Short mmCIF file of N, CA and C and ligand atoms in Angstrom, two decimals:
data_model
loop_
_atom_site.label_atom_id
_atom_site.label_comp_id
_atom_site.label_asym_id
_atom_site.label_seq_id
_atom_site.Cartn_x
_atom_site.Cartn_y
_atom_site.Cartn_z
N UNK A 11 -6.03 -15.44 -8.40
CA UNK A 11 -5.61 -14.52 -8.66
C UNK A 11 -6.19 -13.32 -7.97
N UNK A 12 -5.92 -12.10 -7.12
CA UNK A 12 -6.75 -11.35 -6.71
C UNK A 12 -6.83 -9.81 -7.10
N UNK A 13 -7.84 -9.24 -7.43
CA UNK A 13 -7.89 -7.59 -8.02
C UNK A 13 -7.30 -6.49 -6.56
N UNK A 14 -6.70 -5.63 -7.40
CA UNK A 14 -6.35 -4.60 -6.51
C UNK A 14 -6.18 -3.54 -7.25
N UNK A 15 -6.78 -1.98 -6.90
CA UNK A 15 -6.60 -1.13 -7.61
C UNK A 15 -5.71 -0.03 -6.71
N UNK A 16 -5.12 0.89 -7.34
CA UNK A 16 -4.09 1.84 -7.16
C UNK A 16 -4.75 2.96 -7.41
N UNK A 17 -4.84 4.04 -6.93
CA UNK A 17 -5.07 5.15 -6.91
C UNK A 17 -3.89 6.30 -6.95
N UNK A 18 -3.30 6.49 -7.79
CA UNK A 18 -2.18 7.66 -8.13
C UNK A 18 -2.39 8.69 -7.67
N UNK A 19 -1.62 9.88 -7.23
CA UNK A 19 -2.14 10.90 -6.48
C UNK A 19 -2.49 11.94 -7.69
N UNK A 20 -1.84 11.85 -8.86
CA UNK A 20 -2.70 12.35 -9.71
C UNK A 20 -4.56 11.84 -10.24
N UNK A 21 -5.02 11.22 -9.41
CA UNK A 21 -6.56 10.14 -9.72
C UNK A 21 -6.26 8.94 -10.75
N UNK A 22 -4.98 9.06 -11.28
CA UNK A 22 -5.23 7.43 -12.63
C UNK A 22 -5.56 6.35 -11.77
N UNK A 23 -6.35 5.87 -12.17
CA UNK A 23 -6.47 4.36 -11.58
C UNK A 23 -5.88 3.06 -12.01
N UNK A 24 -4.85 2.28 -11.45
CA UNK A 24 -4.10 1.03 -11.94
C UNK A 24 -4.74 -0.17 -11.45
N UNK A 25 -5.92 -0.79 -12.08
CA UNK A 25 -6.29 -2.02 -12.08
C UNK A 25 -5.40 -3.22 -12.24
N UNK A 26 -5.10 -3.66 -11.32
CA UNK A 26 -4.24 -5.20 -11.26
C UNK A 26 -4.48 -6.54 -11.21
N UNK A 27 -4.25 -7.58 -11.57
CA UNK A 27 -4.38 -8.99 -10.86
C UNK A 27 -3.27 -8.97 -9.96
N UNK A 28 -3.12 -9.33 -9.01
CA UNK A 28 -1.88 -10.07 -7.90
C UNK A 28 -2.24 -11.49 -7.50
N UNK A 29 -1.37 -12.02 -7.27
CA UNK A 29 -0.80 -13.15 -6.86
C UNK A 29 -0.96 -13.07 -5.67
N UNK A 30 -1.35 -14.42 -4.92
CA UNK A 30 -1.88 -14.17 -2.99
C UNK A 30 -0.30 -14.55 -2.92
N UNK A 31 -0.12 -14.17 -1.98
CA UNK A 31 1.59 -13.99 -1.17
C UNK A 31 2.40 -13.14 -1.63
N UNK A 32 2.19 -12.30 -2.67
CA UNK A 32 2.55 -11.03 -2.72
C UNK A 32 2.15 -10.20 -1.86
N UNK A 33 3.16 -9.41 -2.26
CA UNK A 33 2.57 -7.96 -1.43
C UNK A 33 2.23 -6.77 -2.28
N UNK A 34 1.50 -5.60 -1.31
CA UNK A 34 0.76 -4.63 -2.57
C UNK A 34 1.83 -4.01 -2.83
N UNK A 35 2.79 -3.76 -2.08
CA UNK A 35 4.15 -3.50 -2.43
C UNK A 35 5.16 -3.94 -4.16
N UNK A 36 4.77 -4.99 -4.03
CA UNK A 36 5.39 -5.62 -5.41
C UNK A 36 4.75 -5.48 -6.23
N UNK A 37 3.31 -5.53 -6.08
CA UNK A 37 2.06 -5.56 -7.42
C UNK A 37 2.16 -3.96 -8.22
N UNK A 38 2.14 -2.79 -7.28
CA UNK A 38 2.57 -1.78 -7.35
C UNK A 38 3.98 -1.50 -8.51
N UNK A 39 5.35 -2.29 -8.00
CA UNK A 39 6.39 -2.17 -8.71
C UNK A 39 6.40 -2.68 -10.08
N UNK A 40 5.28 -4.21 -9.75
CA UNK A 40 5.95 -5.13 -11.36
C UNK A 40 4.84 -4.29 -12.28
N UNK A 41 3.54 -3.25 -11.57
CA UNK A 41 3.04 -2.48 -12.69
C UNK A 41 3.11 -1.11 -13.04
N UNK A 42 4.44 -0.47 -12.27
CA UNK A 42 4.64 0.63 -12.27
C UNK A 42 3.52 1.72 -11.82
N UNK A 43 2.90 1.35 -11.32
CA UNK A 43 2.30 2.62 -10.48
C UNK A 43 3.06 3.51 -9.81
N UNK A 44 2.94 4.68 -10.37
CA UNK A 44 4.15 5.78 -10.01
C UNK A 44 3.56 6.02 -8.76
N UNK A 45 5.08 6.99 -8.40
CA UNK A 45 4.90 7.25 -6.71
C UNK A 45 4.87 6.17 -5.26
N UNK A 46 5.23 5.09 -5.70
CA UNK A 46 5.95 3.64 -4.86
C UNK A 46 7.13 3.84 -5.34
N UNK A 47 8.11 3.64 -4.25
CA UNK A 47 9.43 3.53 -4.57
C UNK A 47 10.06 2.44 -4.42
N UNK A 48 9.33 1.82 -2.72
CA UNK A 48 10.26 0.71 -2.32
C UNK A 48 11.59 0.82 -2.29
N UNK A 49 12.15 1.71 -1.54
CA UNK A 49 13.83 1.36 -1.71
C UNK A 49 14.62 0.82 -0.99
N UNK A 50 13.56 0.09 -0.05
CA UNK A 50 14.43 -0.84 0.90
C UNK A 50 13.97 -2.25 -0.12
N UNK A 51 13.25 -2.28 -0.96
CA UNK A 51 13.12 -3.70 -1.66
C UNK A 51 11.58 -4.66 -0.77
N UNK A 52 11.12 -3.74 -0.14
CA UNK A 52 10.50 -4.75 0.96
C UNK A 52 10.83 -5.24 2.21
N UNK A 53 12.12 -4.67 2.69
CA UNK A 53 12.09 -4.60 4.63
C UNK A 53 12.00 -4.11 5.58
N UNK A 54 10.99 -3.33 4.78
CA UNK A 54 10.14 -2.19 6.49
C UNK A 54 11.25 -1.62 6.97
N UNK A 55 12.11 -1.14 6.10
CA UNK A 55 13.66 -0.46 6.34
C UNK A 55 13.39 1.25 5.80
N UNK A 56 12.60 1.75 5.04
CA UNK A 56 12.68 2.73 4.35
C UNK A 56 11.33 3.68 4.44
N UNK A 57 9.96 3.03 4.23
CA UNK A 57 8.70 3.78 4.48
C UNK A 57 8.62 4.79 3.29
N UNK A 58 9.08 3.71 2.22
CA UNK A 58 8.70 4.73 0.65
C UNK A 58 8.01 3.94 -0.05
N UNK A 59 6.79 3.30 0.60
CA UNK A 59 5.88 2.42 -0.09
C UNK A 59 4.53 2.76 0.69
N UNK A 60 5.10 3.61 1.11
CA UNK A 60 3.69 4.45 1.88
C UNK A 60 2.20 4.40 0.96
N UNK A 61 0.98 3.38 1.93
CA UNK A 61 -0.06 4.00 0.59
C UNK A 61 -1.41 4.35 2.13
N UNK A 62 -2.25 4.52 1.33
CA UNK A 62 -3.69 4.99 2.37
C UNK A 62 -4.63 3.94 2.36
N UNK A 63 -5.01 2.96 2.78
CA UNK A 63 -5.50 2.32 2.67
C UNK A 63 -7.14 2.77 2.34
N UNK A 64 -8.02 2.66 1.64
CA UNK A 64 -9.32 2.68 1.47
C UNK A 64 -10.29 3.07 3.01
N UNK A 65 -11.24 3.77 3.20
CA UNK A 65 -11.74 3.22 4.44
C UNK A 65 -12.31 2.12 4.54
N UNK A 66 -13.51 1.61 3.20
CA UNK A 66 -14.10 0.52 2.85
C UNK A 66 -12.79 -0.84 3.58
N UNK A 67 -11.33 -0.75 3.73
CA UNK A 67 -10.89 -1.88 3.86
C UNK A 67 -9.82 -1.87 4.75
N UNK A 68 -10.05 -0.69 5.90
CA UNK A 68 -9.45 -0.34 7.31
C UNK A 68 -8.91 -1.79 7.84
N UNK A 69 -10.60 -2.42 7.86
CA UNK A 69 -10.47 -3.22 8.91
C UNK A 69 -10.29 -4.81 8.69
N UNK A 70 -10.80 -5.00 6.74
CA UNK A 70 -10.09 -6.15 6.36
C UNK A 70 -8.73 -6.46 6.39
N UNK A 71 -7.53 -5.06 5.92
CA UNK A 71 -6.59 -5.05 6.10
C UNK A 71 -5.68 -5.44 7.51
N UNK A 72 -6.46 -4.76 8.24
CA UNK A 72 -5.84 -5.02 9.75
C UNK A 72 -4.92 -3.90 9.83
N UNK A 73 -4.41 -3.89 11.42
CA UNK A 73 -3.40 -2.97 12.10
C UNK A 73 -2.06 -3.10 11.36
N UNK A 74 -1.34 -1.89 11.47
CA UNK A 74 0.49 -2.39 11.10
C UNK A 74 1.21 -3.05 12.50
N UNK A 75 2.06 -3.88 12.21
CA UNK A 75 2.99 -4.70 13.59
C UNK A 75 3.77 -3.39 13.76
N UNK A 76 3.89 -3.62 14.84
CA UNK A 76 4.69 -2.74 15.89
C UNK A 76 6.32 -1.74 14.86
N UNK A 77 6.90 -3.32 14.39
CA UNK A 77 8.04 -2.50 13.32
C UNK A 77 7.87 -1.64 12.23
N UNK A 78 6.36 -1.84 11.61
CA UNK A 78 6.03 -1.00 10.74
C UNK A 78 5.23 0.17 10.78
N UNK A 79 4.27 0.15 11.94
CA UNK A 79 4.25 1.84 13.45
C UNK A 79 5.50 2.37 13.35
N UNK A 80 6.50 1.39 13.61
CA UNK A 80 7.76 2.81 13.98
C UNK A 80 7.76 3.66 13.00
N UNK A 81 8.11 2.51 11.88
CA UNK A 81 8.47 3.33 10.31
C UNK A 81 7.87 4.24 9.54
N UNK A 82 6.62 4.17 9.88
CA UNK A 82 5.81 4.82 9.70
C UNK A 82 5.65 6.32 9.91
N UNK A 83 6.25 6.12 11.02
CA UNK A 83 7.03 7.43 11.56
C UNK A 83 8.03 8.38 10.42
N UNK A 84 8.54 7.48 9.66
CA UNK A 84 9.11 8.26 8.44
C UNK A 84 8.54 8.82 7.25
N UNK A 85 7.37 8.70 7.36
CA UNK A 85 6.47 8.57 5.67
C UNK A 85 5.60 10.27 5.68
N UNK A 86 5.87 11.13 4.84
CA UNK A 86 5.20 12.29 4.51
C UNK A 86 3.39 11.56 4.91
N UNK A 87 3.06 12.90 5.65
CA UNK A 87 1.60 12.96 5.90
C UNK A 87 0.90 11.84 6.16
N UNK A 88 1.00 11.27 7.28
CA UNK A 88 0.79 9.85 7.84
C UNK A 88 -0.98 10.01 8.49
N UNK A 89 -1.65 9.18 8.49
CA UNK A 89 -2.92 9.20 8.23
C UNK A 89 -3.45 7.84 9.09
N UNK A 90 -4.45 7.67 10.07
CA UNK A 90 -4.99 7.09 10.53
C UNK A 90 -5.32 5.42 9.24
N UNK A 91 -5.36 5.90 8.43
CA UNK A 91 -5.70 4.88 7.06
C UNK A 91 -3.98 4.53 6.38
N UNK A 92 -3.33 4.88 7.13
CA UNK A 92 -1.53 4.59 6.18
C UNK A 92 -1.21 3.20 6.76
N UNK A 93 -0.88 2.92 5.78
CA UNK A 93 0.18 1.45 5.95
C UNK A 93 1.75 1.50 5.05
N UNK A 94 1.93 0.94 5.25
CA UNK A 94 3.48 0.16 4.35
C UNK A 94 3.29 -0.79 3.29
N UNK A 95 3.23 -0.08 2.63
CA UNK A 95 2.16 -1.72 1.45
C UNK A 95 3.27 -3.19 1.30
N UNK A 96 4.36 -2.98 1.41
CA UNK A 96 5.02 -4.32 1.61
C UNK A 96 5.22 -4.60 2.43
N UNK A 97 3.84 -4.45 3.73
CA UNK A 97 3.76 -5.49 4.73
C UNK A 97 1.98 -5.72 4.67
N UNK A 98 2.20 -5.73 3.06
CA UNK A 98 0.37 -5.98 3.04
C UNK A 98 0.60 -6.87 2.03
N UNK A 99 0.50 -8.36 2.55
CA UNK A 99 -0.01 -9.40 2.11
C UNK A 99 -1.18 -9.38 1.17
N UNK A 100 -0.83 -10.18 -0.38
CA UNK A 100 -1.82 -10.16 -0.81
C UNK A 100 -2.92 -11.57 -0.13
N UNK A 101 -3.93 -11.45 -0.16
CA UNK A 101 -4.85 -12.67 -0.16
C UNK A 101 -6.40 -12.81 -0.34
N UNK A 102 -7.06 -13.70 -0.77
CA UNK A 102 -7.98 -13.74 -1.33
C UNK A 102 -9.10 -12.67 -0.81
N UNK A 103 -9.06 -12.69 0.51
CA UNK A 103 -10.20 -11.45 1.21
C UNK A 103 -9.91 -10.16 1.04
N UNK A 104 -8.38 -9.61 0.62
CA UNK A 104 -8.02 -8.53 -0.09
C UNK A 104 -9.05 -8.38 -1.74
N UNK A 105 -9.61 -9.17 -2.30
CA UNK A 105 -9.65 -9.21 -3.63
C UNK A 105 -10.90 -7.81 -3.53
N UNK A 106 -9.85 -7.03 -4.56
CA UNK A 106 -11.08 -5.55 -5.01
C UNK A 106 -10.24 -4.12 -3.91
N UNK A 107 -9.57 -4.91 -3.16
CA UNK A 107 -8.72 -3.60 -2.19
C UNK A 107 -7.99 -2.08 -2.99
N UNK A 108 -8.71 -1.29 -2.47
CA UNK A 108 -8.11 0.71 -3.22
C UNK A 108 -7.07 0.62 -2.63
N UNK A 109 -6.29 0.89 -2.88
CA UNK A 109 -5.19 1.66 -2.01
C UNK A 109 -4.99 3.13 -2.70
N UNK A 110 -4.41 4.17 -1.74
CA UNK A 110 -4.28 5.42 -3.04
C UNK A 110 -3.16 5.97 -2.55
N UNK A 111 -2.40 5.89 -3.48
CA UNK A 111 -0.67 6.40 -3.32
C UNK A 111 -0.62 8.19 -2.55
N UNK A 112 0.11 8.51 -1.80
CA UNK A 112 0.08 10.41 -1.09
C UNK A 112 1.31 10.54 -2.53
N UNK A 113 0.76 11.75 -1.35
CA UNK A 113 1.42 13.27 -2.79
C UNK A 113 3.24 12.82 -3.12
N UNK A 114 3.34 12.78 -2.00
CA UNK A 114 4.97 12.02 -2.50
C UNK A 114 5.65 10.74 -1.23
N UNK A 115 6.84 10.50 -1.07
CA UNK A 115 7.09 9.39 -0.22
C UNK A 115 8.33 9.88 0.38
N UNK A 116 8.89 10.07 2.09
CA UNK A 116 9.48 10.35 3.14
C UNK A 116 9.55 11.38 3.57
S1 FES B 220 9.92 -0.96 0.95
FE1 FES B 220 11.17 -0.26 2.19
S2 FES B 220 9.45 0.06 3.85
FE2 FES B 220 8.14 -0.72 2.26
#
């Protein structure tokens, strides 16, 4: 299991145990993290699973692929550390990952 932390927009922290191979979005939904909508169910087609990757983790998480980059154009308040959480697969090296939920989606 890999530990992930979500910081909701109001500052509430959600620490969860995630299975490798699942996505950061799926674990947010499973643990009722507010602000992650994931309307398309993880198909990289909605941009309502937008998160900000904590600065300490951006290199390890890596850059978005072209399709995700295009979809991020539809997200609200995109920043250099923006990612679509359905496109981040949980793996051992992400143990301790922190992501923040934006003020709103879309
Ligand atoms: S859930 Fe739709 S793009 Fe991530």
